[in-house]
Short mmCIF file of C-alpha atoms in Angstrom, two decimals:
data_model
loop_
_atom_site.label_atom_id
_atom_site.label_comp_id
_atom_site.label_asym_id
_atom_site.label_seq_id
_atom_site.Cartn_x
_atom_site.Cartn_y
_atom_site.Cartn_z
CA UNK A 161 -1.20 -8.60 -0.91
CA UNK A 162 -0.29 -11.13 -3.60
CA UNK A 163 2.70 -9.11 -4.77
CA UNK A 164 3.93 -8.54 -1.22
CA UNK A 165 3.58 -12.26 -0.51
CA UNK A 166 5.67 -13.11 -3.57
CA UNK A 167 8.32 -10.57 -2.66
CA UNK A 168 8.41 -11.97 0.87
CA UNK A 169 9.63 -15.36 -0.37
CA UNK A 170 12.48 -13.69 -2.27
CA UNK A 171 13.39 -11.53 0.73
CA UNK A 172 13.64 -14.64 2.92
CA UNK A 173 15.62 -16.73 0.46
CA UNK A 174 18.10 -13.95 -0.36
CA UNK A 175 18.36 -12.19 3.04
CA UNK A 176 17.30 -8.84 1.64
CA UNK A 177 15.29 -5.86 2.77
CA UNK A 178 12.62 -5.00 0.22
CA UNK A 179 10.95 -1.59 0.19
CA UNK A 180 7.71 -2.00 -1.74
CA UNK A 181 5.94 1.18 -2.83
CA UNK A 182 2.19 0.90 -3.18
CA UNK A 183 -0.48 3.34 -4.25
CA UNK A 184 -1.50 5.66 -1.45
CA UNK A 185 -1.17 9.26 -2.55
CA UNK A 186 -3.60 10.61 -0.01
CA UNK A 187 -4.54 7.67 2.22
CA UNK A 188 -2.76 4.55 3.40
CA UNK A 189 -5.61 2.04 3.63
CA UNK A 190 -4.54 0.10 0.53
CA UNK A 191 -0.97 -0.19 1.82
CA UNK A 192 -2.19 -1.11 5.29
CA UNK A 193 -4.58 -3.84 4.18
CA UNK A 194 -2.22 -5.16 1.49
CA UNK A 195 0.67 -5.10 3.93
CA UNK A 196 -1.19 -7.01 6.61
CA UNK A 197 -2.62 -9.57 4.17
CA UNK A 198 0.70 -9.91 2.30
CA UNK A 199 2.82 -10.41 5.41
CA UNK A 200 4.77 -7.14 5.36
CA UNK A 201 7.10 -6.80 8.32
CA UNK A 202 6.65 -3.02 8.54
CA UNK A 203 4.14 -0.64 6.96
CA UNK A 204 4.74 3.08 6.35
CA UNK A 205 1.62 5.22 5.85
CA UNK A 206 0.96 8.85 4.94
CA UNK A 207 -1.15 9.27 8.07
CA UNK A 208 1.79 8.53 10.40
CA UNK A 209 5.25 10.10 9.95
CA UNK A 210 8.03 7.53 10.21
CA UNK A 211 11.48 7.75 11.74
CA UNK A 212 14.66 6.42 10.08
CA UNK A 213 16.23 5.49 13.41
CA UNK A 214 13.17 3.38 14.25
CA UNK A 215 13.48 1.58 10.92
CA UNK A 216 17.16 0.87 11.59
CA UNK A 217 16.42 -0.35 15.13
CA UNK A 218 13.68 -2.62 13.75
CA UNK A 219 15.95 -4.09 11.06
CA UNK A 220 18.83 -4.62 13.49
CA UNK A 221 16.52 -6.30 16.00
CA UNK A 222 15.29 -8.66 13.30
CA UNK A 223 18.88 -9.43 12.34
CA UNK A 224 19.74 -10.22 15.99
CA UNK A 225 16.87 -12.70 15.94
CA UNK A 226 18.30 -14.37 12.83
CA UNK A 227 15.87 -12.70 10.44
CA UNK A 228 18.19 -11.06 7.95
CA UNK A 229 15.33 -9.96 5.73
CA UNK A 230 12.29 -7.69 5.82
CA UNK A 231 9.50 -6.53 3.57
CA UNK A 232 8.47 -2.94 4.20
CA UNK A 233 5.25 -1.78 2.51
CA UNK A 234 5.43 1.95 1.78
CA UNK A 235 2.49 4.11 0.70
CA UNK A 236 3.67 6.52 -2.00
CA UNK A 237 2.84 9.61 0.09
CA UNK A 238 4.39 8.41 3.35
CA UNK A 239 7.01 10.76 4.76
CA UNK A 240 9.63 10.80 7.47
CA UNK A 241 9.39 13.11 10.45
CA UNK A 242 10.42 16.58 9.33
CA UNK A 243 10.08 15.70 5.63
CA UNK A 244 7.38 16.18 3.03
CA UNK A 245 6.21 13.41 0.72
CA UNK A 246 8.58 12.85 -2.20
CA UNK A 247 7.12 12.99 -5.69
CA UNK A 248 8.84 12.16 -8.97
CA UNK A 249 6.76 14.61 -10.95
CA UNK A 250 4.06 17.01 -10.19
CA UNK A 251 1.75 19.03 -12.33
CA UNK A 252 0.76 22.61 -11.73
CA UNK A 253 -2.28 21.63 -9.69
CA UNK A 254 -1.89 19.80 -6.37
CA UNK A 255 -4.64 17.34 -7.33
CA UNK A 256 -2.37 15.54 -9.79
CA UNK A 257 0.78 14.78 -7.85
CA UNK A 258 2.56 11.62 -8.95
CA UNK A 259 3.98 9.38 -6.26
CA UNK A 260 7.34 7.79 -6.66
CA UNK A 261 10.86 8.33 -5.56
CA UNK A 262 10.30 7.62 -1.88
CA UNK A 263 11.50 4.00 -1.76
CA UNK A 264 14.87 4.71 -3.45
CA UNK A 265 15.34 7.55 -0.96
CA UNK A 266 14.57 5.29 2.03
CA UNK A 267 16.90 2.63 0.56
CA UNK A 268 19.72 5.19 0.35
CA UNK A 269 19.16 6.24 3.96
CA UNK A 270 19.12 2.62 5.20
CA UNK A 271 22.31 1.84 3.28
CA UNK A 272 24.01 5.01 4.56
CA UNK A 273 22.95 4.61 8.20
CA UNK A 274 23.66 0.88 8.12
CA UNK A 275 26.95 1.32 6.26
CA UNK A 276 25.94 -1.46 3.86
CA UNK A 277 24.79 -3.68 6.76
CA UNK A 278 21.63 -4.56 4.78
CA UNK A 279 21.14 -5.51 1.16
CA UNK A 280 18.21 -3.35 0.10
CA UNK A 281 16.01 -3.66 -2.99
CA UNK A 282 13.15 -1.45 -4.10
CA UNK A 283 9.97 -2.36 -5.94
CA UNK A 284 7.28 0.00 -7.18
CA UNK A 285 4.04 -1.89 -7.73
CA UNK A 286 2.30 1.01 -9.45
CA UNK A 287 -0.40 -0.07 -11.86
CA UNK A 288 0.13 -3.78 -11.18
CA UNK A 289 -2.16 -3.17 -8.21
CA UNK A 290 -5.03 -2.14 -10.47
CA UNK A 291 -4.99 -5.22 -12.67
CA UNK A 292 -5.78 -8.84 -12.16
CA UNK A 293 -8.78 -11.05 -11.94
CA UNK A 294 -11.49 -10.33 -9.39
CA UNK A 295 -11.67 -12.74 -6.49
CA UNK A 296 -14.83 -14.54 -5.36
CA UNK A 297 -15.77 -11.75 -2.93
CA UNK A 298 -15.45 -9.12 -5.71
CA UNK A 299 -17.61 -11.19 -8.06
CA UNK A 300 -20.35 -11.76 -5.49
CA UNK A 301 -20.39 -8.08 -4.52
CA UNK A 302 -20.69 -7.03 -8.18
CA UNK A 303 -23.65 -9.42 -8.59
CA UNK A 304 -25.29 -7.87 -5.53
CA UNK A 305 -24.73 -4.34 -6.90
CA UNK A 306 -26.18 -5.37 -10.27
CA UNK A 307 -29.26 -6.82 -8.62
CA UNK A 308 -29.60 -3.66 -6.50
CA UNK A 309 -29.41 -1.48 -9.63
CA UNK A 310 -32.15 -3.51 -11.34
CA UNK A 311 -34.34 -3.26 -8.22
CA UNK A 312 -33.79 0.52 -8.16
CA UNK A 313 -34.99 0.76 -11.77
CA UNK A 314 -38.04 -1.41 -11.07
CA UNK A 315 -38.81 0.73 -7.99
CA UNK A 316 -38.31 3.86 -10.14
CA UNK A 317 -35.61 5.16 -7.82
CA UNK A 318 -34.00 7.32 -10.45
CA UNK A 319 -31.35 9.76 -9.23
CA UNK A 320 -30.20 7.17 -6.71
CA UNK A 321 -27.07 5.08 -6.54
CA UNK A 322 -26.54 1.60 -5.22
CA UNK A 323 -24.33 1.38 -2.12
CA UNK A 324 -23.13 -1.12 0.45
CA UNK A 325 -24.01 -0.22 4.04
CA UNK A 326 -23.43 -2.65 6.90
CA UNK A 327 -23.30 -5.56 4.43
CA UNK A 328 -26.67 -4.57 2.92
CA UNK A 329 -27.25 -3.26 -0.58
CA UNK A 330 -29.22 -0.01 -0.38
CA UNK A 331 -30.07 2.91 -2.63
CA UNK A 332 -28.93 6.39 -1.72
CA UNK A 333 -29.93 9.66 -3.41
CA UNK A 334 -27.02 10.82 -5.55
CA UNK A 335 -27.35 14.38 -4.27
#
């Protein structure tokens, strides 16, 4: 969300369309939540196939309303109708597919369909999403998990893990 927010200010000041690829090889929740919190104008997820004509209609409608910019959050495994996800590299096993390559492809399509009507830039957040300092909510949750782990030891609940259920810290058998 922080990265998308920062990109948003550049998109506005330079009248550009930014396609921002986020992690999301098998699920789009990170892209969805980050996109909403970071002010993305459109979000493309692996769970819902997207349509290039819809993207173009959306961008043109924004332009008509004097918004010559957009930030589109794209999960790495999103795909257009009739297409498969695009991967830069893949290993022999399907468990280790590497995302990447989708946002340049979408940028090319937008530039081709729009005949250079939009100035498009691409950003791949990649591992930037994994770093950074924890926020207050993260720190409090980690304290709660630590306390729950100590309680599990004192209660001799070995073979259990600490979990969050309905905002309560509980222990759950690992099996």
